[in-house]
Short mmCIF file of C-alpha atoms in Angstrom, two decimals:
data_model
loop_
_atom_site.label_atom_id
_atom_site.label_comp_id
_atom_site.label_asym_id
_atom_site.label_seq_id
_atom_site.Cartn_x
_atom_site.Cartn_y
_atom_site.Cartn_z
CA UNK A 1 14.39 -6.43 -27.83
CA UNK A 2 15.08 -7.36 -31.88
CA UNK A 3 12.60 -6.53 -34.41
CA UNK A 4 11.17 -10.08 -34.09
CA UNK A 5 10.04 -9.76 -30.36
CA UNK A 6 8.80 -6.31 -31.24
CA UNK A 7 6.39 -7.14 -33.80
CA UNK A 8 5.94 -11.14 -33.00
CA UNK A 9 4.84 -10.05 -29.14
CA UNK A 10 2.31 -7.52 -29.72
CA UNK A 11 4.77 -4.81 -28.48
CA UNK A 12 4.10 -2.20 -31.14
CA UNK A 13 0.21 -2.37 -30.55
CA UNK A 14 0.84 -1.91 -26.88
CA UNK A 15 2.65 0.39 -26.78
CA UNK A 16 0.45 2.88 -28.83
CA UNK A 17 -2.32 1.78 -26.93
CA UNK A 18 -0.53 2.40 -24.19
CA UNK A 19 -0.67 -0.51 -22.44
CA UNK A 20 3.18 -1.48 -21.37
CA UNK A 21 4.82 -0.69 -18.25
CA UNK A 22 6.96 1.84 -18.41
CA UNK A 23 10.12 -1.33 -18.79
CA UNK A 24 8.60 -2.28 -21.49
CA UNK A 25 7.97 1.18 -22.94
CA UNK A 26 11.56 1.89 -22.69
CA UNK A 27 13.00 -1.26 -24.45
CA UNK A 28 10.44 -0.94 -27.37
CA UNK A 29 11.68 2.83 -27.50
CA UNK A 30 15.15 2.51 -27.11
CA UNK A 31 14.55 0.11 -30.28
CA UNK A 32 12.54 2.22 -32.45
CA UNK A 33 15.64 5.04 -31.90
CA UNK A 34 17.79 2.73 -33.72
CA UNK A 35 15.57 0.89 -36.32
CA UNK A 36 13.75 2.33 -39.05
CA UNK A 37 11.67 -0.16 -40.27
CA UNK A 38 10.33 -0.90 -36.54
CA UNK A 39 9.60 3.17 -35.99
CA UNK A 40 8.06 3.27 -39.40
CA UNK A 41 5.45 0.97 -38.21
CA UNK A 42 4.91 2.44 -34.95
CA UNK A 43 4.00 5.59 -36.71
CA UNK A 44 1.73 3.63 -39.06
CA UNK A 45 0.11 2.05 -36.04
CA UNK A 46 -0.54 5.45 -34.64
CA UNK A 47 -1.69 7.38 -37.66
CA UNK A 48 -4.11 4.16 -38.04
CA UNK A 49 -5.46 4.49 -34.55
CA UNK A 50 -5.82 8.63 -35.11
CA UNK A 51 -7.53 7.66 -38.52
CA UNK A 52 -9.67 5.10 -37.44
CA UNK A 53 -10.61 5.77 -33.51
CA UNK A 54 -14.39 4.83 -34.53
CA UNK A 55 -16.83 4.42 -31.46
CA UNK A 56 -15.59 2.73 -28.17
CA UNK A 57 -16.03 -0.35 -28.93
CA UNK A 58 -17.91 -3.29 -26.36
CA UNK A 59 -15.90 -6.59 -25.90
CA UNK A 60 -17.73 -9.54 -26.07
CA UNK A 61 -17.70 -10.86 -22.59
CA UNK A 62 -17.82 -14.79 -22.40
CA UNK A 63 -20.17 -16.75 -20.01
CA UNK A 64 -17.26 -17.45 -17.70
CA UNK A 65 -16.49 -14.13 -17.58
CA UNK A 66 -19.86 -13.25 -16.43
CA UNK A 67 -19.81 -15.94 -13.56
CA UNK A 68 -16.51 -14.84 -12.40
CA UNK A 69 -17.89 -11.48 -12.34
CA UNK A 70 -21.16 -12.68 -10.21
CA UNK A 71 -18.85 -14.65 -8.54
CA UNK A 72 -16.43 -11.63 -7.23
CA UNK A 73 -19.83 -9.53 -6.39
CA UNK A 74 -20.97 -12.01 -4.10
CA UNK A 75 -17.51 -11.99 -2.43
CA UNK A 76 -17.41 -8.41 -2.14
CA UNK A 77 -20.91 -8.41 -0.75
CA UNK A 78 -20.36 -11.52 1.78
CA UNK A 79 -17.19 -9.18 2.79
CA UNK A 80 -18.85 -6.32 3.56
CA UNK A 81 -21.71 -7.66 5.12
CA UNK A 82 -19.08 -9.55 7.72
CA UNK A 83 -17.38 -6.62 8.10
CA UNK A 84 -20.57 -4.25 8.30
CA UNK A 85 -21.10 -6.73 11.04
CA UNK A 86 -18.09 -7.28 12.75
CA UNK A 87 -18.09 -3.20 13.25
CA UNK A 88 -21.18 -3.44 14.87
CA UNK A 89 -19.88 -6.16 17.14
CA UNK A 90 -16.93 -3.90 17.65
CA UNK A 91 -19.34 -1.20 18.65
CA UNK A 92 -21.45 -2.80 20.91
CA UNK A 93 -18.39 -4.17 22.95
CA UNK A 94 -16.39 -0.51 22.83
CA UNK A 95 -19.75 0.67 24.48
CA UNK A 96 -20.15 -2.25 26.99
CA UNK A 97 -16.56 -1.47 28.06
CA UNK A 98 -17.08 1.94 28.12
CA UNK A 99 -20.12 1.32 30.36
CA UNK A 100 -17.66 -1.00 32.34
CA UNK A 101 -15.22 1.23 32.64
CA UNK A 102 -17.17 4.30 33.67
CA UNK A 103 -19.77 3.51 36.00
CA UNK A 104 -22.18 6.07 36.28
CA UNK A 105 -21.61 9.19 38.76
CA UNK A 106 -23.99 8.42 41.18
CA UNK A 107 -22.53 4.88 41.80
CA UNK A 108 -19.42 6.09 41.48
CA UNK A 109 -20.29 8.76 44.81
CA UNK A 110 -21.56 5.97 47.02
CA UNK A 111 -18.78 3.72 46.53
CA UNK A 112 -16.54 7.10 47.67
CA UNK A 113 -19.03 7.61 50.78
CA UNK A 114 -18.95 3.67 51.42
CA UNK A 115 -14.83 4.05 51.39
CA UNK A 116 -14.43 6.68 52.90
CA UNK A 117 -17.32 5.08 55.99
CA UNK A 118 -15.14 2.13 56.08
CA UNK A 119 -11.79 3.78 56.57
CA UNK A 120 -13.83 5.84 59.51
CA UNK A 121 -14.56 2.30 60.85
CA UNK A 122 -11.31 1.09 60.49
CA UNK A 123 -9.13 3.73 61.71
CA UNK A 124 -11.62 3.68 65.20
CA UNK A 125 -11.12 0.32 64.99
CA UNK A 126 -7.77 0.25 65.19
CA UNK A 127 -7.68 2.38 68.25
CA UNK A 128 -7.75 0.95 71.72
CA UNK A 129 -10.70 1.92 72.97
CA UNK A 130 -10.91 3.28 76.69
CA UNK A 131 -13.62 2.57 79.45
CA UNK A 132 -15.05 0.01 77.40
CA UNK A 133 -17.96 -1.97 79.14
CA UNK A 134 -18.01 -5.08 80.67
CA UNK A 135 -21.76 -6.78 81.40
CA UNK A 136 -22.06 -9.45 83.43
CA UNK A 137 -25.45 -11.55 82.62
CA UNK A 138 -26.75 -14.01 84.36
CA UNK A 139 -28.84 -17.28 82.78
CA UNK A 140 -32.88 -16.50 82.23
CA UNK A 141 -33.69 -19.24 84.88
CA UNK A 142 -31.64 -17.97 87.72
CA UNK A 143 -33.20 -14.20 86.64
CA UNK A 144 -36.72 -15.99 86.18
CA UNK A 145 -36.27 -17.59 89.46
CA UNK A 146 -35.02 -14.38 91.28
CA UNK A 147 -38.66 -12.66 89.87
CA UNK A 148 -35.76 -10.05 88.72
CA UNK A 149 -36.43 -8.15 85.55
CA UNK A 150 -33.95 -8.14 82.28
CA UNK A 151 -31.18 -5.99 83.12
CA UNK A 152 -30.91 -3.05 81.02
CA UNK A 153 -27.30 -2.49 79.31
CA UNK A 154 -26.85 1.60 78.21
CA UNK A 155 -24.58 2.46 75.14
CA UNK A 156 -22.68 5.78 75.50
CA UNK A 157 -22.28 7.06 72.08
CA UNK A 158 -18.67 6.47 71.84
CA UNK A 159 -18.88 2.76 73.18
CA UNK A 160 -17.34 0.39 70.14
CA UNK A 161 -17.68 -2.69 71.56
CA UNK A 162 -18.89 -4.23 74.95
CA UNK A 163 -17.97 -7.74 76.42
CA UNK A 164 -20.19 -10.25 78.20
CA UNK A 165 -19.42 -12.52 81.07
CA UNK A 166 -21.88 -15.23 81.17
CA UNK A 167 -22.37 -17.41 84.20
CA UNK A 168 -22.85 -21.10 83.07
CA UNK A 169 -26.09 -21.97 83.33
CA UNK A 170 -27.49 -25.75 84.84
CA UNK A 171 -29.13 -27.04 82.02
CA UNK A 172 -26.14 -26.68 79.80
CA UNK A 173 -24.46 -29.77 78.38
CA UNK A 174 -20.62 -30.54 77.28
CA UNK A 175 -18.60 -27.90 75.12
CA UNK A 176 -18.30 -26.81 73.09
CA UNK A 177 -21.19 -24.46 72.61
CA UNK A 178 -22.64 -22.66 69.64
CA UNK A 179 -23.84 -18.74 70.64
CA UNK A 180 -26.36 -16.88 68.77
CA UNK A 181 -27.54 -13.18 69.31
CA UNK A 182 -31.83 -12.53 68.73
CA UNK A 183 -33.41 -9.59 68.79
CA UNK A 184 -36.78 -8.97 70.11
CA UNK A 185 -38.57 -10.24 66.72
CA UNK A 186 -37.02 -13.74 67.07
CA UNK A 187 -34.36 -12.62 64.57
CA UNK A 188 -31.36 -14.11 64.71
CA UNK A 189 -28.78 -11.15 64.74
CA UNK A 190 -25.20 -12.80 64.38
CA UNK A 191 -24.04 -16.83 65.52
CA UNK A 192 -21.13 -18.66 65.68
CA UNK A 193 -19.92 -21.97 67.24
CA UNK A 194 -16.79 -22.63 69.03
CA UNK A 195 -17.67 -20.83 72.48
CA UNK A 196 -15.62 -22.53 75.74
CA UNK A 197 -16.64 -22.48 79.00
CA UNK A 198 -13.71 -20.64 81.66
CA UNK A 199 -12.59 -22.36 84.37
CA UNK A 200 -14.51 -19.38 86.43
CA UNK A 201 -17.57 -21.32 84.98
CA UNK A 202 -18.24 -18.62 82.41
CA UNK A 203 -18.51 -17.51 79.00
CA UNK A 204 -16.65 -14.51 77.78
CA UNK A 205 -18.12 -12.71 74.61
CA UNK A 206 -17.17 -9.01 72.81
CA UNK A 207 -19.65 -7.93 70.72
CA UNK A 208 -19.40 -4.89 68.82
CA UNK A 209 -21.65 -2.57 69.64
CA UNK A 210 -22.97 -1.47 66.22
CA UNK A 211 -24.56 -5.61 66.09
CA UNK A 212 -26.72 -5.00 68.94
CA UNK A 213 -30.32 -3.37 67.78
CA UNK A 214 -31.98 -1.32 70.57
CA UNK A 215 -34.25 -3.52 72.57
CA UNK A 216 -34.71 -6.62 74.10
CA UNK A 217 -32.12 -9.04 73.23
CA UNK A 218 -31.40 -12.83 73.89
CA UNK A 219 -28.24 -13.99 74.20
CA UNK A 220 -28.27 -17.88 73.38
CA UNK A 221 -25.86 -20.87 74.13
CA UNK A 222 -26.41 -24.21 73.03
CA UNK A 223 -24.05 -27.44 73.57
CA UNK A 224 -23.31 -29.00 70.25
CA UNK A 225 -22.34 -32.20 71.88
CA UNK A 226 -26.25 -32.08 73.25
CA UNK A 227 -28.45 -31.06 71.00
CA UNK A 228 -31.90 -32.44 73.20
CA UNK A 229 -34.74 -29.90 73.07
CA UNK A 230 -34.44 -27.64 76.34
CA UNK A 231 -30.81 -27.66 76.48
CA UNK A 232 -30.53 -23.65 75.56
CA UNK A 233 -29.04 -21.20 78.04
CA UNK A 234 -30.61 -18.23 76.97
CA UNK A 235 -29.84 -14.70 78.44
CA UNK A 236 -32.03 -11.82 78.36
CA UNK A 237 -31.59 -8.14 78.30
CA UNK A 238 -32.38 -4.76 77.01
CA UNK A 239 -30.12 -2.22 75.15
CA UNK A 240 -30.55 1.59 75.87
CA UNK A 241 -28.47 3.76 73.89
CA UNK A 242 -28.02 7.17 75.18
CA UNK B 1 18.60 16.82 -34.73
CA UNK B 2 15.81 16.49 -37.71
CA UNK B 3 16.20 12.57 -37.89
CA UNK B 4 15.27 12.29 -34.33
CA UNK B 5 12.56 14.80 -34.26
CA UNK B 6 9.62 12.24 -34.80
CA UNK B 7 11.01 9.55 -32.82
CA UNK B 8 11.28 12.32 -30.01
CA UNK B 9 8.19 13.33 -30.79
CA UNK B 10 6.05 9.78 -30.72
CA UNK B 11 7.97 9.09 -27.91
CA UNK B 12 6.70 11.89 -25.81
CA UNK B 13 3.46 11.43 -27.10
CA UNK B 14 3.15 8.10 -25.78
CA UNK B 15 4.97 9.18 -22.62
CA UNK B 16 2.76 13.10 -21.95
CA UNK B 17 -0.52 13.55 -22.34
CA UNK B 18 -0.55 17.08 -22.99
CA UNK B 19 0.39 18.16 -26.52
CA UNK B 20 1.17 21.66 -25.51
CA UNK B 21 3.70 19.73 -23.08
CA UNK B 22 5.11 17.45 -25.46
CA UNK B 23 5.45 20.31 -27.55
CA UNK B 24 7.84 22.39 -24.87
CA UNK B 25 9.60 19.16 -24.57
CA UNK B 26 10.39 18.09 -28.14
CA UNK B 27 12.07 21.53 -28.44
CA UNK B 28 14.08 20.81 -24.91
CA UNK B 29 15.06 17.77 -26.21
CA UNK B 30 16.17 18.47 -29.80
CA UNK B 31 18.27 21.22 -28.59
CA UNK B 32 19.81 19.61 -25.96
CA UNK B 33 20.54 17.04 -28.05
CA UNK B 34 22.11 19.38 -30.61
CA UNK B 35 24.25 21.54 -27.72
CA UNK B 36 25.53 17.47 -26.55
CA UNK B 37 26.57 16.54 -30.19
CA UNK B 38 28.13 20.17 -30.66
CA UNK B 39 30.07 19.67 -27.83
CA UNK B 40 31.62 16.07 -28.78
CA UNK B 41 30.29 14.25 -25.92
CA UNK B 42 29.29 11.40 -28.48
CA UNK B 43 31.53 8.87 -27.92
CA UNK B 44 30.54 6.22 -30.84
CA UNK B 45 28.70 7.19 -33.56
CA UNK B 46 26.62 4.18 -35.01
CA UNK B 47 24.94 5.13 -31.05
CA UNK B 48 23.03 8.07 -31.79
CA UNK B 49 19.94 6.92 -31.94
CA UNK B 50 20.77 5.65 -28.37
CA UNK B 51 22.61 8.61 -27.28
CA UNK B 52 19.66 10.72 -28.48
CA UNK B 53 17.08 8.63 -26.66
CA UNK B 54 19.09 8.86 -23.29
CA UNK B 55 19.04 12.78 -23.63
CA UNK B 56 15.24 12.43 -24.36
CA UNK B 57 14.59 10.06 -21.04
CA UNK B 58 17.16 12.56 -18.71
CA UNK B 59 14.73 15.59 -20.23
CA UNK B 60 11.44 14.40 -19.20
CA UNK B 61 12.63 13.06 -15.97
CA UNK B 62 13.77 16.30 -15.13
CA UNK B 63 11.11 18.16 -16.27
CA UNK B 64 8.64 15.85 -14.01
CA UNK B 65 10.90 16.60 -10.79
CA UNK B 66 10.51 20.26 -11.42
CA UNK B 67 6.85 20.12 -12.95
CA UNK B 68 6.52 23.70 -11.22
CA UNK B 69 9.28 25.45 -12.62
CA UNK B 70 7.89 25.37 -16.39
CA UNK B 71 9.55 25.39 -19.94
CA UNK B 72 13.25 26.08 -20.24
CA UNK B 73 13.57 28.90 -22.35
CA UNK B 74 16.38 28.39 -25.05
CA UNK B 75 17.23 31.09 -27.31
CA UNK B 76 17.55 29.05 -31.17
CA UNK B 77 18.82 30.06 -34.48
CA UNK B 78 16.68 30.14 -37.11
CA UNK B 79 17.58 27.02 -38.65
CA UNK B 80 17.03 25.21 -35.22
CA UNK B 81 14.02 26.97 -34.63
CA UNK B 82 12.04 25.19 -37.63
CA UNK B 83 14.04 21.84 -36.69
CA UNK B 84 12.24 21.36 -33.33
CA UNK B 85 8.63 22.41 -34.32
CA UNK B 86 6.37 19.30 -33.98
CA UNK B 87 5.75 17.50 -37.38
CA UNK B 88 2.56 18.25 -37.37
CA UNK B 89 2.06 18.70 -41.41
CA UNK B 90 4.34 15.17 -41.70
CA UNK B 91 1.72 13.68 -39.19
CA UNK B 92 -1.07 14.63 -40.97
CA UNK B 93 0.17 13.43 -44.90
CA UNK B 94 1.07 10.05 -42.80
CA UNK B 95 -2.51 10.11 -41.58
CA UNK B 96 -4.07 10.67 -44.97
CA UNK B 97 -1.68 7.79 -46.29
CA UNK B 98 -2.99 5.22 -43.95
CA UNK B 99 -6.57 6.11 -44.77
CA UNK B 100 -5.98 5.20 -48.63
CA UNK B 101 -3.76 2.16 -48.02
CA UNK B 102 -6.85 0.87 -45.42
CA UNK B 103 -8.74 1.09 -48.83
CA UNK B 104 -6.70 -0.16 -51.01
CA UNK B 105 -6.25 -3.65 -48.70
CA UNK B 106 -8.63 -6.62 -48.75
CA UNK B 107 -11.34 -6.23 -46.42
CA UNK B 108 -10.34 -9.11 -44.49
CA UNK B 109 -6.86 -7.48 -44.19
CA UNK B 110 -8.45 -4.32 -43.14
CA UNK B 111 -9.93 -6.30 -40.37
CA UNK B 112 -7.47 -7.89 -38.89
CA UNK B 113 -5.85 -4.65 -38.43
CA UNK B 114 -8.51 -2.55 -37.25
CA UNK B 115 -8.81 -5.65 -34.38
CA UNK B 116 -5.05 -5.95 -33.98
CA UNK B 117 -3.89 -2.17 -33.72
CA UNK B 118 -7.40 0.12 -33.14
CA UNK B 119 -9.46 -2.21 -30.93
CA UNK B 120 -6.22 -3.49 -29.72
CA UNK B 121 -7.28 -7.15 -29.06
CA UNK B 122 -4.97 -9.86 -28.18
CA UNK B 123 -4.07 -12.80 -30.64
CA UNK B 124 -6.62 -15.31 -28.82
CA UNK B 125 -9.24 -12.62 -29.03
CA UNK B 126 -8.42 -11.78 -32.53
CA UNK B 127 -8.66 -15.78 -33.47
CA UNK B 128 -11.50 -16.07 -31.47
CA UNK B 129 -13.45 -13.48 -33.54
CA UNK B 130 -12.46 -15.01 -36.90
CA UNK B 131 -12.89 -18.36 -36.24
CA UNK B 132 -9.17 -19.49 -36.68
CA UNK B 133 -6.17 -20.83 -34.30
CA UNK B 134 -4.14 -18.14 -32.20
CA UNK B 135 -1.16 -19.43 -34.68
CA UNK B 136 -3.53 -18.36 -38.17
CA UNK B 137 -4.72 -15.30 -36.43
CA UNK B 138 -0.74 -13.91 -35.80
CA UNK B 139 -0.12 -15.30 -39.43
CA UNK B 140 -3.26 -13.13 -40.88
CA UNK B 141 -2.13 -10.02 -38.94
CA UNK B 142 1.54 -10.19 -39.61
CA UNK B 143 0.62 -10.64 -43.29
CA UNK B 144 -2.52 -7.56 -43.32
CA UNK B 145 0.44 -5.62 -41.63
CA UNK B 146 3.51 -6.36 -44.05
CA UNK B 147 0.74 -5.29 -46.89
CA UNK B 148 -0.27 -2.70 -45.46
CA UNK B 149 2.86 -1.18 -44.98
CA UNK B 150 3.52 -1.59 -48.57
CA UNK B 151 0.45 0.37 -49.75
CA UNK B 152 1.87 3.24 -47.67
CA UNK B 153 4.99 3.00 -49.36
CA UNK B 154 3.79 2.86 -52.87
CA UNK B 155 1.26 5.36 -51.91
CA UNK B 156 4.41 7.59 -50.71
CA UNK B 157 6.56 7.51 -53.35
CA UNK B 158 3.54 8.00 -56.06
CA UNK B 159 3.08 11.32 -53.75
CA UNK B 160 6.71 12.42 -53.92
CA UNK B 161 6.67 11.91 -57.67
CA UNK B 162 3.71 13.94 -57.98
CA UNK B 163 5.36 16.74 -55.98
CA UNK B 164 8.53 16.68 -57.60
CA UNK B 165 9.09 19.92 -60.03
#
């Protein structure tokens, strides 16, 4: 910087008061080290502001100023209340995915003792499964007729599944035929469709063994080709488990 | 060394807050200064005030990267010694100066002054508060200023007269 810049831009003033960067600072300096006149009046300009430091004095803030100022509040407040808010958001979903995340202990030991039930099931499952029984049921009208009693079908403990040869009955339509297991409430257990008829004139039908309820049971077939009232085959019979 | 001292000095007043501080340093820098220009490393002479200034800059940034370690201390000759004191009885006479000059200007000189270089208001400001264009305002100040600095002058040489045997 010359002399001009120095005194025409406020520099000297500024740099007492201390308000340059330190760029700034260093030109006017490096100046001042080579021109009298310039350092003379930086000294005056300091001995003026040691002389007279008087009381802090208030600027006069203009009306814009104020609005700007009520202005930038607001802001800052609208900021903080979204972000006071979003936290709480952020809060509420860290502990919902906690929650998600770590169901509680209980739950989480009955989803073990369901797994590890299941795998049980499976594994047996998957075994072939020796001495399994076969039950051969006649229809309720040729039993009726015979003044016969249901026919009693005993589960060993071990039994997984049993199969069921039913004789075609007379009052049965065309196939195919819809079956349906009931217990002795008039429950319907377990049904399906799709059931053909052999060319022994029978019905062949595994049923695990953990479906059937102890009781009387009713084993029912139904042409879906016929569906006229009276055209069930139904097949009675108790379970025993021992 | 002594025709550097105060520009050493205002500069590391403006540059250190502490005095005590500014004080160790004025004395690093001065005799530093001295030991450089004793030793011919001064390559062009119409750049001492330059040359000085660098040594003062290299001082203080040293003495900021090793804050911890303290003063430097420099063994001085007598002579030296009083050369790097402070000028604290040269700031105070300037001091008493400025006060009579500030009385002997107009008031409205005076308070253009006090605005410009103790409240330390900006041209527009300054204008603003008088009631004039930014262009009057610098006029006003750069004319307070050029008379003040001739009141301190006068004043100056009327006290070296006065001291003179």
């Amino acid at each position: 910087v010359n002399c001009e810049e120095l005194r025409n831009g406020d520099l000297i003033e500024r740099y007492v008061a201390g308000d340059l960067d330190a760029a700034a600072r260093d030109r006017v300096e490096a100046h001042y080290f080579e021109c009298d006149d310039c350092f003379e009046q930086v000294q005056l300009a300091r001995a003026l502001r040691e002389e007279f430091p008087g009381p802090p004095r208030v600027r006069e803030r203009p009306v814009l100023a104020y609005a700007a100022l009520a202005a930038g509040l607001i802001l800052v407040a609208a900021c903080g209340a979204w972000i006071v808010m979003l936290r709480r958001e952020n809060v509420e979903l860290e502990q919902r995915l906690a929650r998600a995340a770590s169901p509680p202990p209980a739950a989480i030991e009955r989803q073990a003792q369901e797994i590890a039930a299941l795998r049980t099931r499976l594994d047996a499952l998957s075994q072939p499964e020796l001495n399994a029984p076969i039950v051969d049921l006649e229809p309720d009208d040729r039993v009726r007729r015979g003044g016969a009693p249901s026919p009693v079908v005993e589960l060993a403990g071990g039994v997984r599944q049993i199969t069921f040869v039913l004789t075609a009955g007379e009052v049965l339509g065309p196939g195919p035929y819809s079956v349906s297991i009931v217990d002795g409430a008039g429950r319907v257990v377990w049904e399906s469709s799709g059931l053909r008829r052999s060319r022994f004139d029978t019905f062949t039908l595994a049923v695990p063994a953990a479906l059937l309820p102890t009781g009387a049971i009713a084993i029912r077939l139904r042409s879906t080709a016929d569906t006229r009232p009276g055209r069930v085959q139904e097949y009675d019979f108790r379970v025993v488990r021992r | 060394v002594r025709t550097f001292r105060d520009r050493v000095w205002a500069m590391l007043l403006s540059r250190v807050g502490n005095r005590d501080t500014a004080r160790d340093l004025l004395q690093e820098v001065l005799v530093s200064a001295w030991r450089a220009l004793a030793e011919g490393r001064l390559r062009d002479p119409e750049k001492l005030g330059a040359f000085v200034y660098g040594i003062a800059r290299n001082v203080i940034n040293n003495r900021r990267r090793t804050a911890a370690a303290g003063p430097v201390e420099v063994p001085l000759t007598p002579e030296l010694e009083l050369a790097v004191q402070p000028p604290d009885f040269e700031d105070r006479e300037r001091r008493r100066l400025v006060r009579e000059a500030m009385a002997l200007l107009e008031p409205s000189d005076r308070r253009v002054l006090l605005l410009t270089l103790v409240d330390n208001l900006r041209p527009r400001e300054i204008a603003r508060r008088l009631g004039v264009s930014s262009d009057v305002a610098r006029t006003r100040k750069t004319r307070a200023l050029k008379r003040f600095v001739e009141r301190v002058r006068e004043l100056s040489r009327t006290a070296a007269a006065d001291h003179k045997p």
